[in-house]
């Protein structure tokens, strides 16, 4: 409803406007009235009307002074002056104060209604425009991350022609491209052990805190960052010269290592690309940043890698020959783990590109799986090449491949169908649930990557690994409460919860009642 206020020092005028016009029938709500400008100003600030009908000549403050005050206090207010004075100076003053209509007394009800409805129409149109703008802004806010990623993707690929419009609108999208020199970084932030635990709200909070920390370091007016993939962030730096770009990039990388790595206890690896002039330099800088990052595979202790360190080359003739020996060993049923170790040794010495090594290992695993499938007359379940990318360091990848191939020779089918793998996972959890278990440590036991295990666990069990484990631990705790006199703190520790407060939260979540209520229901008193 549109709100109306009437101001006139003549009570008969106020009564007439109030009682002889059915404002509700016109979608108007009469909210307040006043007999002078002083009272009117005070009541208008309280009621905040949309339309005000006012006399001009009144005690205390006149209508024109009231209009001047309300124009600043309530800028959206429509004012209709109703006066018995046909004076040009009044009309000019009214126009200067933004009055929407000027009616002479005695004005007919139809004329007053017509003037009010005209104001109402303007107000409704303005409200609709504002609502549409809010809707557009909300849609734009939702679309900005998508448009940002489209722009960044084309910048990295050098497809400037396809997205000239987005480049032109880059400032609106929050992607500074004023350059003229650009340099990029790729930031890899490994999850903490506790990141997979807790409720979704808690995990979202951990993620939000990480994003806020990165933004505090990389969110300047001439910088941009975004998440390209899980745990991988892209950072773009604008600078006036290559020297300034390199200095800013180096300072930023060191801050990221200290504040996210050392202070937050996360493992941080950064690849820094070359600095170059012009938009086309962004793609080249990112390519060299990725190469620098891949060099980290051979050096676990170092955290910042520069473009001149490179990712290494392709497999040498010696490495290719060793790979052939491994394939030959598999083909004849012999142990190939020694060849695998020699292959890694050669690649470590020559600093081979870890991407090249992963591709060769994928061929080795595919060859083995094909042989085993032929022997067993059935497939060995899904294997996706990207699983090998989950291993950041070459030594972890080597151990995984050796363990997998070694277990296979002993007849342990580590690549059974999903249900077999998950059954083995559940069996392990039921034995070791008291221990500190993370998705990463469990994946190593199952000879599979953490991301892959987490995905198929959710598909098979209908919940996340951390939810299943916490639920099982609480079931065990409930049984201990029913059958023993153990203290709740001891029970928490006995079922694998190192944090009593978190145990209490999980108990309420999965048991449906508090610890104290559950003890009461099962007629056991809390030990002193």
Short mmCIF file of C-alpha atoms in Angstrom, two decimals:
data_model
loop_
_atom_site.label_atom_id
_atom_site.label_comp_id
_atom_site.label_asym_id
_atom_site.label_seq_id
_atom_site.Cartn_x
_atom_site.Cartn_y
_atom_site.Cartn_z
CA UNK A 1 0.00 0.00 0.00
CA UNK A 2 1.09 3.54 -0.79
CA UNK A 3 1.25 5.67 2.38
CA UNK A 4 -0.39 9.13 2.44
CA UNK A 5 -0.07 12.01 4.93
CA UNK A 6 -2.24 15.15 5.13
CA UNK A 7 -1.04 18.51 6.55
CA UNK A 8 -3.37 21.51 6.96
CA UNK A 9 -4.03 23.94 9.79
CA UNK A 10 -7.78 23.88 8.98
CA UNK A 11 -9.39 20.88 10.70
CA UNK A 12 -12.33 20.95 8.26
CA UNK A 13 -9.94 20.42 5.33
CA UNK A 14 -8.25 17.52 7.11
CA UNK A 15 -11.62 15.94 7.97
CA UNK A 16 -12.83 16.34 4.41
CA UNK A 17 -9.74 14.72 2.91
CA UNK A 18 -9.88 11.98 5.52
CA UNK A 19 -13.59 11.05 5.51
CA UNK A 20 -14.97 12.01 2.11
CA UNK A 21 -12.44 10.12 0.01
CA UNK A 22 -12.16 6.34 0.30
CA UNK A 23 -8.39 6.13 0.00
CA UNK A 24 -8.28 2.37 0.59
CA UNK A 25 -10.36 1.84 -2.54
CA UNK A 26 -7.54 3.47 -4.52
CA UNK A 27 -4.80 1.42 -2.87
CA UNK A 28 -3.81 4.30 -0.60
CA UNK A 29 -3.35 4.09 3.17
CA UNK A 30 -3.87 7.33 5.12
CA UNK A 31 -1.11 6.99 7.73
CA UNK A 32 -0.97 10.38 9.49
CA UNK A 33 -2.16 13.98 9.64
CA UNK A 34 -0.76 17.19 11.13
CA UNK A 35 -1.95 20.75 11.73
CA UNK A 36 1.33 22.63 11.24
CA UNK A 37 4.71 22.29 9.58
CA UNK A 38 6.60 21.57 12.82
CA UNK A 39 4.36 18.65 13.76
CA UNK A 40 4.24 17.49 10.13
CA UNK A 41 8.02 17.26 9.86
CA UNK A 42 8.27 15.20 13.06
CA UNK A 43 5.42 12.83 12.06
CA UNK A 44 6.73 12.44 8.50
CA UNK A 45 10.08 11.19 9.79
CA UNK A 46 8.23 8.62 11.92
CA UNK A 47 5.72 7.45 9.29
CA UNK A 48 7.87 7.96 6.16
CA UNK A 49 4.91 8.53 3.79
CA UNK A 50 5.12 8.07 0.02
CA UNK A 51 2.80 11.03 -0.74
CA UNK A 52 2.17 14.19 1.28
CA UNK A 53 -0.70 16.68 0.72
CA UNK A 54 0.10 20.00 2.43
CA UNK A 55 -1.22 23.52 2.78
CA UNK A 56 1.26 26.40 2.34
CA UNK A 57 0.24 29.02 4.90
CA UNK A 58 0.49 27.38 8.36
CA UNK A 59 1.83 28.36 11.80
CA UNK A 60 5.29 27.34 13.04
CA UNK A 61 6.67 26.13 9.66
CA UNK A 62 4.84 26.88 6.41
CA UNK A 63 4.37 24.33 3.63
CA UNK A 64 7.28 25.58 1.53
CA UNK A 65 9.75 25.32 4.43
CA UNK A 66 8.37 21.85 5.18
CA UNK A 67 8.94 20.84 1.54
CA UNK A 68 12.55 22.03 1.69
CA UNK A 69 13.26 20.00 4.84
CA UNK A 70 11.52 16.85 3.59
CA UNK A 71 13.23 16.99 0.21
CA UNK A 72 16.53 16.23 1.98
CA UNK A 73 15.14 13.93 4.69
CA UNK A 74 12.83 11.84 2.45
CA UNK A 75 14.15 12.13 -1.11
CA UNK A 76 11.57 9.74 -2.58
CA UNK A 77 8.57 11.64 -1.17
CA UNK A 78 5.95 13.05 -3.62
CA UNK A 79 4.47 16.36 -2.40
CA UNK A 80 1.18 17.92 -3.50
CA UNK A 81 0.58 21.52 -2.35
CA UNK A 82 -3.04 22.44 -1.72
CA UNK A 83 -3.41 26.21 -1.21
CA UNK A 84 -5.83 29.07 -1.52
CA UNK A 85 -3.16 31.46 -2.77
CA UNK A 86 -2.68 31.81 -6.53
CA UNK A 87 0.72 33.46 -6.32
CA UNK A 88 3.55 33.11 -8.82
CA UNK A 89 6.24 33.33 -6.13
CA UNK A 90 4.64 30.37 -4.28
CA UNK A 91 4.52 28.36 -7.50
CA UNK A 92 8.20 29.07 -8.29
CA UNK A 93 9.24 28.15 -4.74
CA UNK A 94 7.21 24.95 -4.98
CA UNK A 95 8.91 23.96 -8.23
CA UNK A 96 12.35 24.65 -6.73
CA UNK A 97 11.52 22.33 -3.84
CA UNK A 98 10.54 19.45 -6.12
CA UNK A 99 6.78 19.65 -5.53
CA UNK A 100 4.92 17.28 -7.84
CA UNK A 101 1.61 19.16 -8.09
CA UNK A 102 0.16 22.54 -7.11
CA UNK A 103 -3.62 22.60 -6.53
CA UNK A 104 -5.73 25.66 -5.73
CA UNK A 105 -8.49 25.54 -3.13
CA UNK A 106 -11.23 24.67 -3.40
CA UNK A 107 -10.08 21.63 -5.39
CA UNK A 108 -12.59 18.92 -6.21
CA UNK A 109 -12.20 15.40 -4.80
CA UNK A 110 -11.71 14.08 -8.34
CA UNK A 111 -8.86 16.51 -8.95
CA UNK A 112 -7.15 15.61 -5.68
CA UNK A 113 -7.60 11.87 -6.32
CA UNK A 114 -6.24 12.27 -9.86
CA UNK A 115 -3.14 14.07 -8.56
CA UNK A 116 -2.54 11.44 -5.85
CA UNK A 117 -3.01 8.55 -8.31
CA UNK A 118 -0.53 10.14 -10.70
CA UNK A 119 2.02 10.23 -7.87
CA UNK A 120 1.13 6.65 -6.98
CA UNK A 121 1.74 5.53 -10.56
CA UNK A 122 5.19 7.14 -10.55
CA UNK A 123 6.02 5.52 -7.20
CA UNK A 124 4.91 2.04 -8.36
CA UNK A 125 6.93 2.40 -11.57
CA UNK A 126 9.99 3.43 -9.56
CA UNK A 127 9.50 0.52 -7.14
CA UNK A 128 9.24 -1.88 -10.08
CA UNK A 129 12.40 -0.45 -11.63
CA UNK A 130 14.24 -0.87 -8.33
CA UNK A 131 12.95 -4.44 -7.95
CA UNK A 132 14.04 -5.26 -11.50
CA UNK A 133 17.44 -3.71 -10.84
CA UNK A 134 17.82 -5.76 -7.65
CA UNK A 135 16.90 -8.89 -9.59
CA UNK A 136 19.37 -8.02 -12.35
CA UNK A 137 22.06 -7.26 -9.79
CA UNK A 138 21.40 -10.55 -8.00
CA UNK A 139 21.59 -12.46 -11.28
CA UNK A 140 24.74 -10.56 -12.19
CA UNK A 141 26.29 -11.39 -8.81
CA UNK A 142 25.54 -15.07 -9.44
CA UNK A 143 26.89 -14.84 -12.99
CA UNK A 144 30.09 -12.92 -12.19
CA UNK A 145 32.10 -16.00 -11.08
CA UNK A 146 31.04 -17.80 -14.27
CA UNK A 147 31.93 -14.81 -16.45
CA UNK A 148 35.22 -14.42 -14.59
CA UNK A 149 36.11 -18.05 -15.30
CA UNK A 150 35.14 -17.64 -18.98
CA UNK A 151 37.40 -14.60 -19.22
CA UNK A 152 40.30 -16.25 -17.38
CA UNK A 153 39.96 -19.42 -19.46
CA UNK A 154 40.20 -17.43 -22.70
CA UNK A 155 43.09 -15.34 -21.37
CA UNK A 156 45.04 -18.49 -20.50
CA UNK A 157 44.32 -19.98 -23.93
CA UNK A 158 45.06 -16.72 -25.76
CA UNK A 159 41.52 -16.57 -27.23
CA UNK A 160 41.18 -12.79 -27.06
CA UNK A 161 39.05 -12.48 -30.20
CA UNK A 162 36.32 -14.71 -28.75
CA UNK A 163 35.85 -12.59 -25.64
CA UNK A 164 36.51 -8.97 -26.58
CA UNK A 165 33.32 -8.00 -24.76
CA UNK A 166 34.42 -9.64 -21.50
CA UNK A 167 37.89 -8.09 -21.80
CA UNK A 168 36.22 -4.70 -22.23
CA UNK A 169 34.07 -5.39 -19.13
CA UNK A 170 36.92 -6.84 -17.07
CA UNK A 171 36.84 -4.07 -14.46
CA UNK A 172 33.14 -4.62 -13.88
CA UNK A 173 33.89 -8.33 -13.42
CA UNK A 174 36.60 -7.55 -10.89
CA UNK A 175 39.46 -8.79 -13.10
CA UNK A 176 42.05 -5.99 -13.46
CA UNK A 177 43.70 -6.04 -16.89
CA UNK A 178 45.32 -2.61 -17.00
CA UNK A 179 48.82 -4.13 -17.00
CA UNK A 180 50.80 -3.29 -18.98
CA UNK A 181 52.94 -6.09 -17.47
CA UNK A 182 51.36 -9.33 -16.25
CA UNK A 183 52.66 -12.21 -14.17
CA UNK A 184 50.87 -15.28 -12.82
CA UNK A 185 51.22 -17.77 -9.99
CA UNK A 186 49.63 -21.14 -9.35
CA UNK A 187 49.02 -21.90 -5.68
CA UNK A 188 48.45 -25.43 -4.37
CA UNK A 189 47.04 -25.64 -0.82
CA UNK A 190 46.70 -29.15 0.61
CA UNK A 191 43.84 -29.89 2.97
CA UNK A 192 44.47 -30.20 6.68
CA UNK A 193 43.70 -33.52 8.36
CA UNK A 194 40.64 -32.03 10.03
CA UNK A 195 39.18 -30.49 6.88
CA UNK A 196 37.13 -33.60 6.04
CA UNK A 197 35.74 -33.87 9.57
CA UNK A 198 32.89 -31.97 11.14
CA UNK A 199 29.59 -30.83 9.71
CA UNK A 200 29.17 -29.27 6.28
CA UNK A 201 28.81 -25.89 7.98
CA UNK A 202 32.15 -26.40 9.76
CA UNK A 203 33.84 -27.47 6.52
CA UNK A 204 32.37 -24.46 4.71
CA UNK A 205 33.71 -22.21 7.46
CA UNK A 206 37.22 -23.70 7.11
CA UNK A 207 37.06 -23.16 3.34
CA UNK A 208 35.75 -19.58 3.76
CA UNK A 209 38.55 -18.75 6.20
CA UNK A 210 41.11 -20.04 3.68
CA UNK A 211 39.60 -17.93 0.89
CA UNK A 212 39.57 -14.87 3.15
CA UNK A 213 43.24 -15.43 4.00
CA UNK A 214 44.19 -15.73 0.30
CA UNK A 215 42.12 -12.64 -0.54
CA UNK A 216 43.83 -10.61 2.20
CA UNK A 217 47.15 -11.35 0.49
CA UNK A 218 46.17 -11.49 -3.21
CA UNK A 219 43.08 -9.28 -3.35
CA UNK A 220 44.62 -5.89 -4.13
CA UNK A 221 43.32 -3.48 -6.79
CA UNK A 222 45.86 -4.78 -9.31
CA UNK A 223 45.54 -8.48 -8.47
CA UNK A 224 43.02 -11.23 -9.05
CA UNK A 225 42.72 -14.78 -7.79
CA UNK A 226 40.29 -17.64 -8.35
CA UNK A 227 40.04 -21.37 -7.70
CA UNK A 228 40.72 -23.27 -10.92
CA UNK A 229 40.39 -26.75 -9.38
CA UNK A 230 40.14 -28.27 -5.90
CA UNK A 231 43.16 -27.07 -3.89
CA UNK A 232 44.54 -25.14 -6.92
CA UNK A 233 44.36 -21.34 -7.17
CA UNK A 234 45.31 -19.00 -10.01
CA UNK A 235 46.74 -15.57 -9.18
CA UNK A 236 47.18 -12.71 -11.69
CA UNK A 237 49.37 -9.68 -10.98
CA UNK A 238 49.32 -6.36 -12.90
CA UNK A 239 52.41 -4.14 -12.76
CA UNK A 240 54.05 -1.19 -14.48
CA UNK A 241 57.30 -3.01 -15.24
CA UNK A 242 58.74 -6.56 -15.17
CA UNK A 243 60.89 -5.69 -12.14
CA UNK A 244 57.88 -4.46 -10.17
CA UNK A 245 55.85 -7.51 -11.19
CA UNK A 246 58.58 -9.91 -10.07
CA UNK A 247 59.08 -8.09 -6.77
CA UNK A 248 55.34 -8.04 -6.01
CA UNK A 249 54.95 -11.70 -7.00
CA UNK A 250 57.90 -12.79 -4.87
CA UNK A 251 56.64 -10.86 -1.83
CA UNK A 252 53.16 -12.30 -2.25
CA UNK A 253 54.45 -15.87 -2.56
CA UNK A 254 56.50 -15.55 0.62
CA UNK A 255 53.47 -14.20 2.53
CA UNK A 256 51.31 -17.08 1.31
CA UNK A 257 53.89 -19.61 2.51
CA UNK A 258 54.16 -17.96 5.94
CA UNK A 259 50.50 -17.14 6.64
CA UNK A 260 48.82 -20.19 5.08
CA UNK A 261 51.66 -22.68 5.30
CA UNK A 262 53.50 -21.98 8.54
CA UNK A 263 50.74 -20.23 10.52
CA UNK A 264 47.77 -22.37 9.42
CA UNK A 265 49.66 -25.65 9.19
CA UNK A 266 48.76 -26.32 5.55
CA UNK A 267 51.16 -27.54 2.90
CA UNK A 268 51.66 -24.80 0.30
CA UNK A 269 53.42 -25.10 -3.06
CA UNK A 270 53.67 -22.16 -5.48
CA UNK A 271 54.72 -22.02 -9.11
CA UNK A 272 55.65 -18.57 -10.46
CA UNK A 273 55.47 -17.85 -14.18
CA UNK A 274 57.33 -15.37 -16.36
CA UNK A 275 56.46 -11.66 -16.47
CA UNK A 276 55.40 -10.31 -19.87
CA UNK A 277 53.76 -7.34 -21.58
CA UNK A 278 50.26 -7.45 -23.05
CA UNK A 279 47.26 -9.73 -22.56
CA UNK A 280 48.78 -12.49 -24.67
CA UNK A 281 51.56 -12.77 -22.07
CA UNK A 282 49.09 -14.05 -19.46
CA UNK A 283 48.71 -17.47 -21.10
CA UNK A 284 52.46 -17.90 -21.49
CA UNK A 285 53.04 -16.84 -17.89
CA UNK A 286 50.51 -19.41 -16.66
CA UNK A 287 52.09 -22.16 -18.78
CA UNK A 288 55.49 -21.48 -17.23
CA UNK A 289 53.93 -21.23 -13.74
CA UNK A 290 52.46 -24.72 -14.20
CA UNK A 291 55.84 -26.01 -15.35
CA UNK A 292 57.49 -24.47 -12.30
CA UNK A 293 54.86 -26.04 -10.06
CA UNK A 294 55.43 -29.50 -11.56
CA UNK A 295 59.11 -29.21 -10.60
CA UNK A 296 57.95 -29.49 -6.98
CA UNK A 297 57.34 -33.22 -7.52
CA UNK A 298 61.06 -33.88 -6.99
CA UNK A 299 61.59 -31.53 -4.03
CA UNK A 300 59.27 -31.94 -1.04
CA UNK A 301 61.13 -29.45 1.15
CA UNK A 302 60.93 -26.46 -1.18
CA UNK A 303 57.69 -24.45 -1.49
CA UNK A 304 58.29 -21.70 -4.08
CA UNK A 305 59.36 -22.60 -7.63
CA UNK A 306 60.25 -20.11 -10.37
CA UNK A 307 59.82 -20.40 -14.13
CA UNK A 308 63.54 -20.75 -14.79
CA UNK A 309 63.54 -24.01 -12.80
CA UNK A 310 61.15 -25.57 -15.32
CA UNK A 311 59.21 -28.82 -15.14
CA UNK A 312 61.90 -31.02 -16.70
CA UNK A 313 61.97 -32.82 -20.01
CA UNK A 314 60.57 -35.98 -21.54
CA UNK A 315 61.65 -39.49 -20.64
CA UNK A 316 65.23 -40.17 -21.68
CA UNK A 317 66.22 -43.24 -23.71
CA UNK A 318 67.43 -44.88 -20.49
CA UNK A 319 64.09 -44.27 -18.76
CA UNK A 320 62.13 -45.57 -21.76
CA UNK A 321 64.24 -48.74 -21.80
CA UNK A 322 63.55 -49.27 -18.07
CA UNK A 323 59.83 -48.84 -18.71
CA UNK A 324 60.01 -51.53 -21.42
CA UNK A 325 61.72 -53.86 -18.91
CA UNK A 326 58.85 -53.27 -16.47
CA UNK A 327 56.26 -54.03 -19.17
CA UNK A 328 58.17 -57.17 -20.13
CA UNK A 329 58.26 -58.30 -16.51
CA UNK A 330 54.50 -57.86 -16.22
CA UNK A 331 53.94 -59.75 -19.47
CA UNK A 332 55.91 -62.76 -18.17
CA UNK A 333 54.48 -62.67 -14.65
CA UNK A 334 57.68 -61.42 -13.01
CA UNK A 335 58.08 -58.77 -10.31
CA UNK A 336 58.47 -55.34 -11.91
CA UNK A 337 58.72 -53.23 -8.75
CA UNK A 338 62.52 -53.09 -9.07
CA UNK A 339 62.15 -51.67 -12.58
CA UNK A 340 59.68 -49.12 -11.23
CA UNK A 341 62.18 -48.00 -8.58
CA UNK A 342 64.93 -47.71 -11.22
CA UNK A 343 62.56 -45.71 -13.45
CA UNK A 344 61.88 -43.24 -10.65
CA UNK A 345 65.60 -43.05 -9.85
CA UNK A 346 66.45 -42.13 -13.45
CA UNK A 347 63.65 -39.56 -13.64
CA UNK A 348 64.69 -38.07 -10.31
CA UNK A 349 68.29 -37.71 -11.49
CA UNK A 350 67.23 -36.17 -14.80
CA UNK A 351 64.40 -34.12 -13.23
CA UNK A 352 61.93 -35.50 -15.77
CA UNK A 353 58.59 -33.73 -16.12
CA UNK A 354 56.31 -35.48 -13.62
CA UNK A 355 53.46 -35.25 -16.13
CA UNK A 356 55.45 -37.37 -18.59
CA UNK A 357 56.17 -39.92 -15.87
CA UNK A 358 52.50 -40.11 -14.87
CA UNK A 359 51.50 -40.84 -18.47
CA UNK A 360 54.03 -43.70 -18.65
CA UNK A 361 52.81 -45.14 -15.35
CA UNK A 362 49.23 -44.97 -16.61
CA UNK A 363 50.31 -47.11 -19.58
CA UNK A 364 51.98 -49.57 -17.19
CA UNK A 365 48.85 -49.88 -15.04
CA UNK A 366 46.57 -50.12 -18.07
CA UNK A 367 48.76 -52.91 -19.48
CA UNK A 368 48.60 -54.81 -16.20
CA UNK A 369 44.83 -54.38 -15.87
CA UNK A 370 44.32 -55.57 -19.42
CA UNK A 371 46.34 -58.70 -18.72
CA UNK A 372 44.52 -59.41 -15.47
CA UNK A 373 41.15 -58.86 -17.09
CA UNK A 374 42.04 -61.40 -19.79
CA UNK A 375 43.22 -63.92 -17.19
CA UNK A 376 40.18 -63.51 -14.96
CA UNK A 377 37.66 -63.13 -17.75
CA UNK A 378 36.31 -59.94 -16.21
CA UNK A 379 37.20 -56.28 -15.83
CA UNK A 380 38.93 -54.92 -12.77
CA UNK A 381 36.63 -52.00 -12.15
CA UNK A 382 37.18 -48.36 -12.95
CA UNK A 383 40.59 -46.79 -13.24
CA UNK A 384 40.76 -43.14 -14.22
CA UNK A 385 44.10 -41.70 -15.27
CA UNK A 386 43.61 -38.51 -13.30
CA UNK A 387 43.94 -40.51 -10.05
CA UNK A 388 47.71 -40.39 -10.47
CA UNK A 389 47.52 -36.59 -10.46
CA UNK A 390 46.41 -36.72 -6.82
CA UNK A 391 49.98 -37.53 -5.81
CA UNK A 392 51.85 -34.24 -5.58
CA UNK A 393 55.27 -35.75 -4.88
CA UNK A 394 57.11 -38.37 -6.91
CA UNK A 395 58.14 -40.39 -3.85
CA UNK A 396 54.47 -40.82 -2.82
CA UNK A 397 53.57 -41.82 -6.36
CA UNK A 398 56.44 -44.32 -6.46
CA UNK A 399 55.35 -45.94 -3.19
CA UNK A 400 51.76 -46.19 -4.37
CA UNK A 401 52.70 -47.83 -7.70
CA UNK A 402 55.14 -50.24 -6.03
CA UNK A 403 52.59 -51.20 -3.35
CA UNK A 404 49.86 -51.67 -5.93
CA UNK A 405 51.93 -53.84 -8.27
CA UNK A 406 53.45 -55.77 -5.37
CA UNK A 407 50.03 -56.48 -3.88
CA UNK A 408 48.76 -57.56 -7.27
CA UNK A 409 51.48 -60.22 -7.59
CA UNK A 410 50.39 -61.63 -4.23
CA UNK A 411 46.91 -62.09 -5.61
CA UNK A 412 45.38 -59.12 -3.81
CA UNK A 413 42.92 -57.57 -6.22
CA UNK A 414 43.16 -53.94 -5.23
CA UNK A 415 41.12 -52.81 -8.23
CA UNK A 416 37.97 -54.82 -7.65
CA UNK A 417 34.63 -53.29 -8.42
CA UNK A 418 33.49 -50.43 -6.24
CA UNK A 419 31.45 -52.56 -3.86
CA UNK A 420 34.45 -54.81 -3.14
CA UNK A 421 36.68 -51.83 -2.46
CA UNK A 422 34.13 -50.15 -0.21
CA UNK A 423 33.47 -53.44 1.61
CA UNK A 424 37.19 -53.70 2.33
CA UNK A 425 37.22 -50.05 3.43
CA UNK A 426 34.30 -50.56 5.81
CA UNK A 427 35.92 -53.69 7.24
CA UNK A 428 39.11 -51.74 7.92
CA UNK A 429 37.22 -48.87 9.57
CA UNK A 430 35.33 -51.22 11.88
CA UNK A 431 38.63 -52.58 13.18
CA UNK A 432 40.61 -49.32 13.33
CA UNK A 433 37.89 -46.74 14.12
CA UNK A 434 39.57 -45.98 17.49
CA UNK A 435 42.65 -44.65 15.68
CA UNK A 436 43.13 -41.25 14.06
CA UNK A 437 41.90 -41.88 10.51
CA UNK A 438 41.73 -39.40 7.65
CA UNK A 439 40.67 -39.91 4.07
CA UNK A 440 44.32 -39.53 3.07
CA UNK A 441 45.64 -42.22 5.44
CA UNK A 442 42.79 -44.56 4.57
CA UNK A 443 43.38 -44.10 0.84
CA UNK A 444 47.00 -45.17 1.28
CA UNK A 445 45.85 -48.36 3.01
CA UNK A 446 43.47 -49.09 0.15
CA UNK A 447 46.06 -48.26 -2.55
CA UNK A 448 43.85 -45.60 -4.11
CA UNK A 449 43.84 -41.81 -4.31
CA UNK A 450 41.95 -39.83 -1.61
CA UNK A 451 39.70 -37.97 -4.07
CA UNK A 452 38.72 -41.17 -5.86
CA UNK A 453 38.03 -43.03 -2.60
CA UNK A 454 35.95 -40.14 -1.28
CA UNK A 455 33.87 -40.04 -4.45
CA UNK A 456 33.10 -43.76 -4.71
CA UNK A 457 32.48 -43.99 -0.93
CA UNK A 458 29.80 -41.32 -1.27
CA UNK A 459 28.30 -43.09 -4.30
CA UNK A 460 28.19 -46.49 -2.57
CA UNK A 461 27.24 -45.46 0.97
CA UNK A 462 25.14 -42.37 0.29
CA UNK A 463 27.18 -40.23 2.69
CA UNK A 464 30.65 -38.80 3.10
CA UNK A 465 33.44 -40.90 4.60
CA UNK A 466 33.71 -38.58 7.64
CA UNK A 467 29.95 -38.80 8.31
CA UNK A 468 29.99 -42.61 8.17
CA UNK A 469 33.01 -42.85 10.48
CA UNK A 470 31.59 -40.42 13.03
CA UNK A 471 28.22 -42.19 12.97
CA UNK A 472 29.88 -45.57 13.54
CA UNK A 473 31.97 -44.17 16.39
CA UNK A 474 28.84 -42.78 18.04
CA UNK A 475 27.10 -46.17 17.68
CA UNK A 476 30.06 -47.74 19.48
CA UNK A 477 29.92 -45.03 22.15
CA UNK A 478 26.21 -45.68 22.72
CA UNK A 479 26.96 -49.36 23.25
CA UNK A 480 29.69 -48.53 25.78
CA UNK A 481 27.32 -46.23 27.66
CA UNK A 482 24.75 -49.03 27.84
CA UNK A 483 27.16 -51.75 28.94
CA UNK A 484 29.90 -50.06 30.99
CA UNK A 485 30.42 -47.53 33.76
CA UNK A 486 33.10 -45.64 31.81
CA UNK A 487 33.22 -41.86 32.06
CA UNK A 488 32.03 -40.06 28.95
CA UNK A 489 35.46 -38.47 28.40
CA UNK A 490 37.03 -41.93 28.45
CA UNK A 491 34.36 -43.24 26.08
CA UNK A 492 35.05 -40.38 23.67
CA UNK A 493 38.73 -41.30 23.59
CA UNK A 494 37.95 -45.02 23.34
CA UNK A 495 35.93 -44.59 20.15
CA UNK A 496 38.42 -42.29 18.42
CA UNK A 497 37.42 -38.75 19.42
CA UNK A 498 40.37 -36.74 20.68
CA UNK A 499 38.20 -33.67 21.25
CA UNK A 500 35.47 -34.15 23.88
CA UNK A 501 33.48 -31.10 22.76
CA UNK A 502 33.37 -32.37 19.19
CA UNK A 503 32.37 -35.82 20.50
CA UNK A 504 29.44 -34.22 22.34
CA UNK A 505 28.31 -32.37 19.20
CA UNK A 506 28.53 -35.54 17.09
CA UNK A 507 26.69 -37.57 19.72
CA UNK A 508 23.73 -35.19 19.72
CA UNK A 509 23.73 -35.15 15.91
CA UNK A 510 23.79 -38.92 15.35
CA UNK A 511 22.08 -40.22 18.52
CA UNK A 512 19.28 -37.66 18.39
CA UNK A 513 19.71 -36.64 22.04
CA UNK A 514 22.38 -35.32 24.38
CA UNK A 515 24.87 -37.54 26.20
CA UNK A 516 23.21 -36.83 29.56
CA UNK A 517 19.73 -37.63 28.22
CA UNK A 518 20.98 -40.86 26.68
CA UNK A 519 22.54 -41.95 29.99
CA UNK A 520 19.32 -41.10 31.83
CA UNK A 521 17.24 -43.09 29.34
CA UNK A 522 19.53 -46.07 29.85
CA UNK A 523 19.48 -45.74 33.65
CA UNK A 524 23.18 -45.15 34.12
CA UNK A 525 24.46 -42.33 36.25
CA UNK A 526 27.44 -40.26 35.25
CA UNK A 527 30.51 -41.49 37.19
CA UNK A 528 32.03 -39.00 39.59
#
